[in-house]
Amino acid sequence: MSYSVPGSQYPRADADIRQNALGILFLFLTAGVLVFRLVMTPHLMNMLVDYTNEGGPFYAKFHLGTYAIAATLVAALFCRPFVLAGDDISLFRALVRYAALMGALVLYLILAGRLGATGFLIDTYFTAVLTALVMLTQNEQSRRIIATTVLLILLASAVIAIGEALTQHRLMPFTEGEPFFRATGLSGHPLALGAHCAIAIGFVPLTRWRIWIKMAAVFVLFIGCAAAGARLALMLSAVEILLLLLFVRWPKLSSRHERQAKFIALLVTFFIGAVLIAVLLAGGLLSRFSSVVDENSLARVRIYQIFNYVGWKEILTGMDATDLLTLVNEKLGLPFIESAPVIIIMLLGLPAAIVFTLIVIRYVLRLLRGSEAAAKIGASIFILVDLSNNALATKTPDIILLTILIVGFRSSVSTAHVPARPRAGKAVIGGYR
């Protein structure tokens, strides 16, 4: 016996197949582009173009991943429709506003003759907003897949770092001279590796992995942080683990049983931590803690003396990046500027720096709205680690990484199915003809 199928259902079925195929395509494209931005370090970029080196054309000063993320966003907006529902609608609108504000700030700096200051603004912060928009064009399951993929990359980086510490050889190119070996993993710098391990620890509890896999992942990430020789990141990671144990809810337990389980977990954690510290000390991975105050830590304090060598005009209007570095070299004898506040103030000028800081704070807080406690703890620790150096004022993927993990693991009410007509509380954006 056979039944006839109305012919109108065939076009709808074909449209659904095409929509599913496009969804899978954009999932792989987005994940690939974002992973490329994270693992293509400045040293690798400099092998292709003068990315951070002196000279070279202006377009070469932006990461290839920046161009790829922008192109992916354009394709996602105009090649297929996608559904936004609930808080995603207001978040999408807020991100468009943040992108406009960043664009206006970049335009102001160009008109003010501060072209050199636009590099990290576009490559780090403006691209982070574009990344959030790209993530929102995916459904909730795809976002989680992308964030989990990035988390696996960070875990792989920690594993590689441990191997580097054991073999005393790096996988990725690293040209900076250091008095002792520090692993870099898949990142561009040991401090970046420490920060990446720290943020990954905070977002591991949000995965759907088994509990023993989560514990193993946190353990590996903590060891990877030690292999990087990042002292502050390691100490804050230890604090982060304790905060996660105390403030992250344990499902399927009553309040009384949860308190008992957390107490036992804290005792076990302290015991394992003491044994781990002894092992790390014996293995030489905590050798940097033998001297709490060294040249690196002093350099991050001495850099603020630069304000004694500049006038109010430079502080208020900013100055050229090359001139600033030359002044730091000559007056303070420091090879680098290890302070994000100093860089931001002296490149943008104090008024623009205040505006920029407020935009970034509002951006991060907006992303974290409605997020789980683990995400807030991980983001806070990550920002504290990055504030200890110049990561937030240079062309790094750190804010992009933070954006991916927050948006990827945040709760959403969006659905993968695109209805024929937008319903109340939903918005269908984009499309094709």
Tab-separated table of C-alpha atoms in Angstrom:
chain	number	residue	atom	x	y	z
A	1	MET	CA	0.000	0.000	0.000
A	2	SER	CA	1.342	3.434	-0.867
A	3	TYR	CA	0.376	6.929	0.095
A	4	SER	CA	0.756	10.060	-1.928
A	5	VAL	CA	2.838	12.894	-0.513
A	6	PRO	CA	1.790	16.452	-1.272
A	7	GLY	CA	4.213	18.018	-3.701
A	8	SER	CA	4.585	21.101	-1.507
A	9	GLN	CA	6.454	19.015	1.072
A	10	TYR	CA	9.335	18.246	-1.297
A	11	PRO	CA	10.592	21.863	-1.558
A	12	ARG	CA	10.341	22.167	2.228
A	13	ALA	CA	12.337	18.958	2.670
A	14	ASP	CA	14.955	20.170	0.192
A	15	ALA	CA	15.182	23.480	2.050
A	16	ASP	CA	15.656	21.659	5.381
A	17	ILE	CA	18.436	19.493	3.914
A	18	ARG	CA	20.156	22.548	2.462
A	19	GLN	CA	19.790	24.390	5.770
A	20	ASN	CA	21.272	21.459	7.723
A	21	ALA	CA	24.160	21.186	5.272
A	22	LEU	CA	24.878	24.910	5.589
A	23	GLY	CA	24.708	24.630	9.370
A	24	ILE	CA	27.300	21.845	9.413
A	25	LEU	CA	29.478	23.737	6.941
A	26	PHE	CA	29.459	26.908	9.035
A	27	LEU	CA	30.109	24.908	12.197
A	28	PHE	CA	33.328	23.465	10.760
A	29	LEU	CA	34.251	26.790	9.155
A	30	THR	CA	33.770	28.758	12.365
A	31	ALA	CA	35.632	26.227	14.507
A	32	GLY	CA	38.503	26.075	12.017
A	33	VAL	CA	38.839	29.843	11.732
A	34	LEU	CA	38.794	30.389	15.511
A	35	VAL	CA	41.292	27.599	16.202
A	36	PHE	CA	43.544	29.037	13.478
A	37	ARG	CA	43.434	32.442	15.184
A	38	LEU	CA	44.454	30.885	18.494
A	39	VAL	CA	47.322	28.659	17.342
A	40	MET	CA	48.784	30.942	14.653
A	41	THR	CA	51.160	32.741	16.997
A	42	PRO	CA	52.859	36.077	16.227
A	43	HIS	CA	56.135	34.241	15.637
A	44	LEU	CA	54.480	32.101	12.959
A	45	MET	CA	52.823	35.185	11.455
A	46	ASN	CA	56.173	36.950	11.246
A	47	MET	CA	57.422	34.101	9.059
A	48	LEU	CA	54.796	35.110	6.488
A	49	VAL	CA	54.526	38.899	6.883
A	50	ASP	CA	55.862	41.675	9.108
A	51	TYR	CA	53.111	41.190	11.645
A	52	THR	CA	54.863	42.472	14.771
A	53	ASN	CA	58.199	43.309	13.148
A	54	GLU	CA	59.088	46.836	12.126
A	55	GLY	CA	58.148	47.869	8.606
A	56	GLY	CA	55.827	46.176	6.184
A	57	PRO	CA	52.485	47.339	4.776
A	58	PHE	CA	49.635	48.406	7.049
A	59	TYR	CA	47.378	45.496	6.070
A	60	ALA	CA	50.079	43.045	7.219
A	61	LYS	CA	49.747	44.326	10.791
A	62	PHE	CA	46.478	42.449	11.202
A	63	HIS	CA	46.329	38.722	11.837
A	64	LEU	CA	45.175	36.468	9.027
A	65	GLY	CA	42.630	35.131	11.494
A	66	THR	CA	41.164	38.627	11.816
A	67	TYR	CA	40.420	38.702	8.101
A	68	ALA	CA	39.071	35.134	8.266
A	69	ILE	CA	36.752	35.898	11.210
A	70	ALA	CA	35.386	39.007	9.475
A	71	ALA	CA	34.792	37.051	6.251
A	72	THR	CA	33.095	34.225	8.161
A	73	LEU	CA	30.760	36.695	9.867
A	74	VAL	CA	29.775	38.274	6.536
A	75	ALA	CA	29.114	34.839	5.043
A	76	ALA	CA	27.115	33.738	8.107
A	77	LEU	CA	24.950	36.859	8.005
A	78	PHE	CA	24.109	36.764	4.315
A	79	CYS	CA	24.286	33.106	3.258
A	80	ARG	CA	21.739	31.540	5.610
A	81	PRO	CA	19.058	32.548	8.107
A	82	PHE	CA	19.564	31.915	11.797
A	83	VAL	CA	17.310	32.206	14.828
A	84	LEU	CA	17.894	34.383	17.883
A	85	ALA	CA	15.617	33.907	20.872
A	86	GLY	CA	15.351	35.289	24.378
A	87	ASP	CA	18.501	36.938	25.703
A	88	ASP	CA	20.365	36.213	22.455
A	89	ILE	CA	18.378	38.962	20.740
A	90	SER	CA	19.428	41.670	23.203
A	91	LEU	CA	22.984	40.302	23.272
A	92	PHE	CA	23.201	40.492	19.474
A	93	ARG	CA	22.028	44.111	19.553
A	94	ALA	CA	24.490	44.942	22.326
A	95	LEU	CA	27.349	43.400	20.349
A	96	VAL	CA	26.449	45.495	17.317
A	97	ARG	CA	26.626	48.587	19.555
A	98	TYR	CA	29.998	47.535	20.955
A	99	ALA	CA	31.309	46.975	17.437
A	100	ALA	CA	30.117	50.466	16.465
A	101	LEU	CA	31.752	52.005	19.546
A	102	MET	CA	35.029	50.220	18.822
A	103	GLY	CA	34.866	51.350	15.214
A	104	ALA	CA	34.256	54.953	16.300
A	105	LEU	CA	37.226	54.794	18.682
A	106	VAL	CA	39.457	53.449	15.925
A	107	LEU	CA	38.300	56.220	13.594
A	108	TYR	CA	39.053	58.833	16.276
A	109	LEU	CA	42.584	57.479	16.735
A	110	ILE	CA	43.193	57.539	12.980
A	111	LEU	CA	42.010	61.154	12.755
A	112	ALA	CA	44.163	62.022	15.787
A	113	GLY	CA	47.242	60.560	14.093
A	114	ARG	CA	47.492	57.559	16.420
A	115	LEU	CA	47.457	54.980	13.624
A	116	GLY	CA	49.890	52.702	15.456
A	117	ALA	CA	47.462	52.395	18.375
A	118	THR	CA	44.737	50.897	16.212
A	119	GLY	CA	46.553	47.589	15.712
A	120	PHE	CA	45.719	45.910	19.011
A	121	LEU	CA	42.279	47.560	19.163
A	122	ILE	CA	41.244	45.949	15.883
A	123	ASP	CA	43.191	42.707	16.151
A	124	THR	CA	42.217	41.984	19.756
A	125	TYR	CA	39.039	43.768	20.843
A	126	PHE	CA	37.106	44.567	17.674
A	127	THR	CA	37.777	41.044	16.411
A	128	ALA	CA	36.550	39.648	19.748
A	129	VAL	CA	33.197	41.378	19.200
A	130	LEU	CA	33.057	39.958	15.669
A	131	THR	CA	33.821	36.536	17.150
A	132	ALA	CA	30.884	36.843	19.541
A	133	LEU	CA	28.607	37.737	16.619
A	134	VAL	CA	29.895	34.740	14.630
A	135	MET	CA	29.202	32.479	17.605
A	136	LEU	CA	25.646	33.796	17.904
A	137	THR	CA	24.928	32.840	14.290
A	138	GLN	CA	25.339	29.218	15.433
A	139	ASN	CA	22.734	27.299	17.398
A	140	GLU	CA	23.397	26.425	21.027
A	141	GLN	CA	24.716	22.940	20.316
A	142	SER	CA	27.149	24.235	17.699
A	143	ARG	CA	28.393	26.948	20.049
A	144	ARG	CA	29.096	24.334	22.707
A	145	ILE	CA	30.935	22.165	20.182
A	146	ILE	CA	33.116	25.110	19.156
A	147	ALA	CA	33.878	26.057	22.755
A	148	THR	CA	34.643	22.440	23.666
A	149	THR	CA	36.968	22.180	20.658
A	150	VAL	CA	38.852	25.270	21.811
A	151	LEU	CA	39.040	23.848	25.324
A	152	LEU	CA	40.561	20.648	23.911
A	153	ILE	CA	43.142	22.760	22.067
A	154	LEU	CA	44.105	24.423	25.358
A	155	LEU	CA	44.329	21.014	27.008
A	156	ALA	CA	46.557	19.770	24.175
A	157	SER	CA	48.715	22.871	24.613
A	158	ALA	CA	49.198	22.011	28.296
A	159	VAL	CA	50.151	18.420	27.424
A	160	ILE	CA	52.675	19.679	24.871
A	161	ALA	CA	54.056	22.132	27.439
A	162	ILE	CA	54.639	19.321	29.916
A	163	GLY	CA	56.520	17.436	27.219
A	164	GLU	CA	58.557	20.541	26.441
A	165	ALA	CA	59.487	20.935	30.097
A	166	LEU	CA	60.693	17.332	30.185
A	167	THR	CA	62.657	17.494	26.922
A	168	GLN	CA	63.727	21.163	27.157
A	169	HIS	CA	62.672	21.710	23.559
A	170	ARG	CA	59.767	23.817	22.266
A	171	LEU	CA	57.376	22.827	19.530
A	172	MET	CA	56.470	26.380	18.450
A	173	PRO	CA	59.034	29.036	17.490
A	174	PHE	CA	60.083	31.385	20.300
A	175	THR	CA	62.772	34.000	19.753
A	176	GLU	CA	62.916	35.848	23.075
A	177	GLY	CA	66.002	35.170	25.146
A	178	GLU	CA	65.385	33.931	28.695
A	179	PRO	CA	67.749	32.940	31.509
A	180	PHE	CA	66.016	29.579	31.924
A	181	PHE	CA	63.686	27.375	29.919
A	182	ARG	CA	59.935	27.943	30.036
A	183	ALA	CA	57.461	25.970	27.955
A	184	THR	CA	55.094	27.673	25.516
A	185	GLY	CA	52.921	24.802	24.258
A	186	LEU	CA	50.748	25.972	21.367
A	187	SER	CA	50.815	29.585	22.574
A	188	GLY	CA	53.205	32.349	21.604
A	189	HIS	CA	54.699	33.001	25.048
A	190	PRO	CA	55.088	31.237	28.425
A	191	LEU	CA	52.897	33.859	30.114
A	192	ALA	CA	50.223	33.312	27.473
A	193	LEU	CA	50.364	29.576	28.156
A	194	GLY	CA	49.893	30.207	31.883
A	195	ALA	CA	46.890	32.450	31.248
A	196	HIS	CA	45.345	29.946	28.826
A	197	CYS	CA	45.700	27.122	31.328
A	198	ALA	CA	44.123	29.308	34.012
A	199	ILE	CA	41.040	30.160	31.969
A	200	ALA	CA	40.651	26.572	30.791
A	201	ILE	CA	40.512	25.366	34.407
A	202	GLY	CA	37.529	27.638	35.009
A	203	PHE	CA	35.534	26.354	32.051
A	204	VAL	CA	36.245	22.617	32.406
A	205	PRO	CA	33.375	22.233	34.929
A	206	LEU	CA	30.952	23.509	32.257
A	207	THR	CA	31.699	20.642	29.887
A	208	ARG	CA	29.618	17.484	29.695
A	209	TRP	CA	32.591	15.239	30.374
A	210	ARG	CA	32.578	12.579	33.062
A	211	ILE	CA	33.743	13.761	36.474
A	212	TRP	CA	37.021	11.825	36.356
A	213	ILE	CA	37.831	13.344	32.951
A	214	LYS	CA	37.202	16.824	34.354
A	215	MET	CA	39.500	16.118	37.292
A	216	ALA	CA	42.222	14.801	34.988
A	217	ALA	CA	41.865	17.826	32.707
A	218	VAL	CA	42.217	20.280	35.607
A	219	PHE	CA	45.258	18.350	36.846
A	220	VAL	CA	46.947	18.483	33.420
A	221	LEU	CA	46.159	22.183	33.000
A	222	PHE	CA	47.622	22.984	36.410
A	223	ILE	CA	50.834	21.094	35.578
A	224	GLY	CA	50.944	22.874	32.206
A	225	CYS	CA	50.718	26.193	34.014
A	226	ALA	CA	53.670	25.184	36.178
A	227	ALA	CA	55.622	24.150	33.065
A	228	ALA	CA	55.110	27.676	31.700
A	229	GLY	CA	56.857	29.160	34.726
A	230	ALA	CA	53.992	31.637	35.090
A	231	ARG	CA	54.068	32.313	38.823
A	232	LEU	CA	51.008	34.511	39.196
A	233	ALA	CA	48.956	32.334	36.852
A	234	LEU	CA	49.908	29.251	38.879
A	235	MET	CA	49.010	30.842	42.209
A	236	LEU	CA	45.717	32.197	40.888
A	237	SER	CA	44.951	28.808	39.326
A	238	ALA	CA	45.267	27.233	42.767
A	239	VAL	CA	42.875	29.861	44.151
A	240	GLU	CA	40.581	29.236	41.181
A	241	ILE	CA	40.348	25.520	41.905
A	242	LEU	CA	39.355	26.253	45.506
A	243	LEU	CA	36.748	28.802	44.374
A	244	LEU	CA	35.292	26.290	41.931
A	245	LEU	CA	35.006	23.702	44.690
A	246	LEU	CA	33.309	26.174	47.017
A	247	PHE	CA	30.925	28.082	44.753
A	248	VAL	CA	30.003	25.807	41.852
A	249	ARG	CA	26.811	23.873	42.567
A	250	TRP	CA	26.956	20.095	42.580
A	251	PRO	CA	23.823	18.734	40.903
A	252	LYS	CA	21.722	15.896	42.289
A	253	LEU	CA	22.777	16.641	45.881
A	254	SER	CA	20.839	18.273	48.670
A	255	SER	CA	22.363	21.340	50.324
A	256	ARG	CA	23.467	19.278	53.337
A	257	HIS	CA	25.042	16.504	51.271
A	258	GLU	CA	26.639	19.080	48.991
A	259	ARG	CA	28.374	20.767	51.943
A	260	GLN	CA	29.630	17.413	53.200
A	261	ALA	CA	30.886	16.390	49.768
A	262	LYS	CA	32.640	19.728	49.259
A	263	PHE	CA	34.323	19.490	52.659
A	264	ILE	CA	35.709	16.066	51.808
A	265	ALA	CA	36.748	17.302	48.339
A	266	LEU	CA	38.598	20.247	49.902
A	267	LEU	CA	40.516	17.948	52.254
A	268	VAL	CA	41.465	15.681	49.361
A	269	THR	CA	42.449	18.688	47.250
A	270	PHE	CA	44.722	20.079	49.969
A	271	PHE	CA	46.389	16.690	50.387
A	272	ILE	CA	46.889	16.171	46.650
A	273	GLY	CA	48.063	19.782	46.334
A	274	ALA	CA	50.729	19.302	48.990
A	275	VAL	CA	52.009	16.151	47.291
A	276	LEU	CA	51.902	17.861	43.891
A	277	ILE	CA	53.896	20.855	45.132
A	278	ALA	CA	56.559	18.513	46.502
A	279	VAL	CA	56.745	16.699	43.152
A	280	LEU	CA	56.912	19.948	41.180
A	281	LEU	CA	59.659	21.274	43.446
A	282	ALA	CA	61.646	18.077	42.992
A	283	GLY	CA	61.156	18.291	39.238
A	284	GLY	CA	62.343	21.908	39.096
A	285	LEU	CA	59.073	23.280	37.724
A	286	LEU	CA	58.752	25.680	40.663
A	287	SER	CA	62.301	27.020	40.457
A	288	ARG	CA	61.040	30.531	39.703
A	289	PHE	CA	59.427	30.677	43.150
A	290	SER	CA	62.884	30.560	44.750
A	291	SER	CA	63.047	34.295	44.077
A	292	VAL	CA	59.722	36.063	44.489
A	293	VAL	CA	61.190	39.434	43.497
A	294	ASP	CA	63.321	39.306	40.348
A	295	GLU	CA	64.007	41.486	37.315
A	296	ASN	CA	60.734	40.569	35.632
A	297	SER	CA	58.583	41.486	38.618
A	298	LEU	CA	60.553	44.684	39.241
A	299	ALA	CA	60.186	45.676	35.583
A	300	ARG	CA	56.384	45.628	35.948
A	301	VAL	CA	56.673	48.112	38.801
A	302	ARG	CA	59.421	50.303	37.350
A	303	ILE	CA	57.488	50.809	34.117
A	304	TYR	CA	55.176	53.251	35.915
A	305	GLN	CA	58.150	55.597	36.319
A	306	ILE	CA	57.678	56.438	32.634
A	307	PHE	CA	55.111	59.050	33.704
A	308	ASN	CA	58.017	61.029	35.192
A	309	TYR	CA	59.513	61.461	31.710
A	310	VAL	CA	56.426	62.571	29.790
A	311	GLY	CA	54.290	65.693	29.971
A	312	TRP	CA	50.570	66.164	30.346
A	313	LYS	CA	50.224	66.604	26.595
A	314	GLU	CA	51.522	63.075	25.947
A	315	ILE	CA	49.369	61.672	28.753
A	316	LEU	CA	46.191	63.333	27.490
A	317	THR	CA	46.651	62.908	23.737
A	318	GLY	CA	48.879	59.816	23.571
A	319	MET	CA	52.107	59.235	21.701
A	320	ASP	CA	53.572	57.030	18.994
A	321	ALA	CA	54.246	53.417	19.976
A	322	THR	CA	57.821	53.479	18.651
A	323	ASP	CA	58.594	56.702	20.497
A	324	LEU	CA	57.149	55.256	23.695
A	325	LEU	CA	59.254	52.104	23.491
A	326	THR	CA	62.381	54.151	22.710
A	327	LEU	CA	61.723	56.322	25.768
A	328	VAL	CA	61.281	53.239	27.951
A	329	ASN	CA	64.516	51.734	26.597
A	330	GLU	CA	66.553	54.878	27.136
A	331	LYS	CA	65.141	56.241	30.394
A	332	LEU	CA	64.242	53.059	32.249
A	333	GLY	CA	66.537	50.540	30.564
A	334	LEU	CA	63.656	48.121	29.994
A	335	PRO	CA	63.425	46.120	26.751
A	336	PHE	CA	59.626	45.771	26.872
A	337	ILE	CA	56.583	47.482	28.364
A	338	GLU	CA	55.105	44.862	30.697
A	339	SER	CA	51.996	46.805	31.647
A	340	ALA	CA	48.676	47.000	29.849
A	341	PRO	CA	47.523	50.189	31.671
A	342	VAL	CA	50.695	52.055	30.690
A	343	ILE	CA	50.421	51.014	27.056
A	344	ILE	CA	46.725	51.861	26.798
A	345	ILE	CA	47.084	55.278	28.456
A	346	MET	CA	50.197	56.308	26.571
A	347	LEU	CA	49.010	55.129	23.155
A	348	LEU	CA	45.384	56.238	23.314
A	349	GLY	CA	45.640	59.193	25.643
A	350	LEU	CA	43.959	59.261	29.049
A	351	PRO	CA	40.437	60.338	27.938
A	352	ALA	CA	40.276	57.763	25.129
A	353	ALA	CA	41.807	55.151	27.453
A	354	ILE	CA	39.012	55.709	29.994
A	355	VAL	CA	36.348	55.394	27.298
A	356	PHE	CA	38.006	52.257	25.936
A	357	THR	CA	38.246	50.669	29.392
A	358	LEU	CA	34.562	51.328	30.091
A	359	ILE	CA	33.588	49.745	26.759
A	360	VAL	CA	35.646	46.626	27.487
A	361	ILE	CA	34.285	46.280	31.024
A	362	ARG	CA	30.698	46.614	29.805
A	363	TYR	CA	31.419	44.118	27.017
A	364	VAL	CA	32.767	41.436	29.355
A	365	LEU	CA	30.013	41.977	31.931
A	366	ARG	CA	27.368	41.727	29.209
A	367	LEU	CA	28.792	38.436	28.001
A	368	LEU	CA	28.851	37.086	31.547
A	369	ARG	CA	25.236	38.061	32.275
A	370	GLY	CA	23.366	34.869	33.086
A	371	SER	CA	26.501	32.725	32.897
A	372	GLU	CA	27.223	30.053	35.482
A	373	ALA	CA	29.506	30.643	38.450
A	374	ALA	CA	32.369	28.672	36.900
A	375	ALA	CA	32.446	30.992	33.875
A	376	LYS	CA	32.529	34.073	36.099
A	377	ILE	CA	35.319	32.619	38.222
A	378	GLY	CA	37.357	31.577	35.173
A	379	ALA	CA	36.897	34.951	33.460
A	380	SER	CA	37.872	36.883	36.609
A	381	ILE	CA	41.026	34.842	37.172
A	382	PHE	CA	41.962	35.148	33.499
A	383	ILE	CA	41.655	38.940	33.515
A	384	LEU	CA	43.670	39.220	36.731
A	385	VAL	CA	46.448	37.138	35.184
A	386	ASP	CA	46.495	39.201	31.992
A	387	LEU	CA	46.524	42.489	33.911
A	388	SER	CA	49.887	41.485	35.375
A	389	ASN	CA	51.556	41.876	31.964
A	390	ASN	CA	50.890	43.477	28.583
A	391	ALA	CA	48.590	40.790	27.162
A	392	LEU	CA	45.533	43.057	27.168
A	393	ALA	CA	47.340	45.801	25.243
A	394	THR	CA	49.012	43.796	22.503
A	395	LYS	CA	47.848	41.725	19.548
A	396	THR	CA	46.962	38.547	21.438
A	397	PRO	CA	43.967	36.203	21.070
A	398	ASP	CA	43.163	36.336	24.793
A	399	ILE	CA	39.961	38.400	24.639
A	400	ILE	CA	38.877	36.345	21.626
A	401	LEU	CA	39.492	33.173	23.647
A	402	LEU	CA	37.511	34.556	26.573
A	403	THR	CA	34.649	35.434	24.217
A	404	ILE	CA	34.545	31.968	22.649
A	405	LEU	CA	34.366	30.172	25.983
A	406	ILE	CA	31.765	32.473	27.557
A	407	VAL	CA	29.438	32.517	24.549
A	408	GLY	CA	29.986	28.823	23.823
A	409	PHE	CA	29.047	27.628	27.311
A	410	ARG	CA	26.345	30.174	28.140
A	411	SER	CA	22.758	28.993	28.397
A	412	SER	CA	20.544	29.939	25.498
A	413	VAL	CA	16.951	29.460	24.446
A	414	SER	CA	17.765	29.426	20.732
A	415	THR	CA	16.806	26.411	18.675
A	416	ALA	CA	18.375	24.752	15.712
A	417	HIS	CA	15.121	24.726	13.754
A	418	VAL	CA	14.320	27.784	11.673
A	419	PRO	CA	10.565	28.342	11.588
A	420	ALA	CA	8.736	29.499	8.507
A	421	ARG	CA	7.564	32.587	10.380
A	422	PRO	CA	9.233	34.321	13.315
A	423	ARG	CA	7.281	33.736	16.508
A	424	ALA	CA	6.931	36.131	19.389
A	425	GLY	CA	10.208	36.590	21.208
A	426	LYS	CA	12.261	35.302	18.281
A	427	ALA	CA	14.135	36.968	15.454
A	428	VAL	CA	15.215	35.408	12.174
A	429	ILE	CA	18.242	37.181	10.757
A	430	GLY	CA	20.031	36.707	7.468
A	431	GLY	CA	18.973	34.572	4.564
A	432	TYR	CA	19.566	33.618	0.970
A	433	ARG	CA	17.650	33.856	-2.265
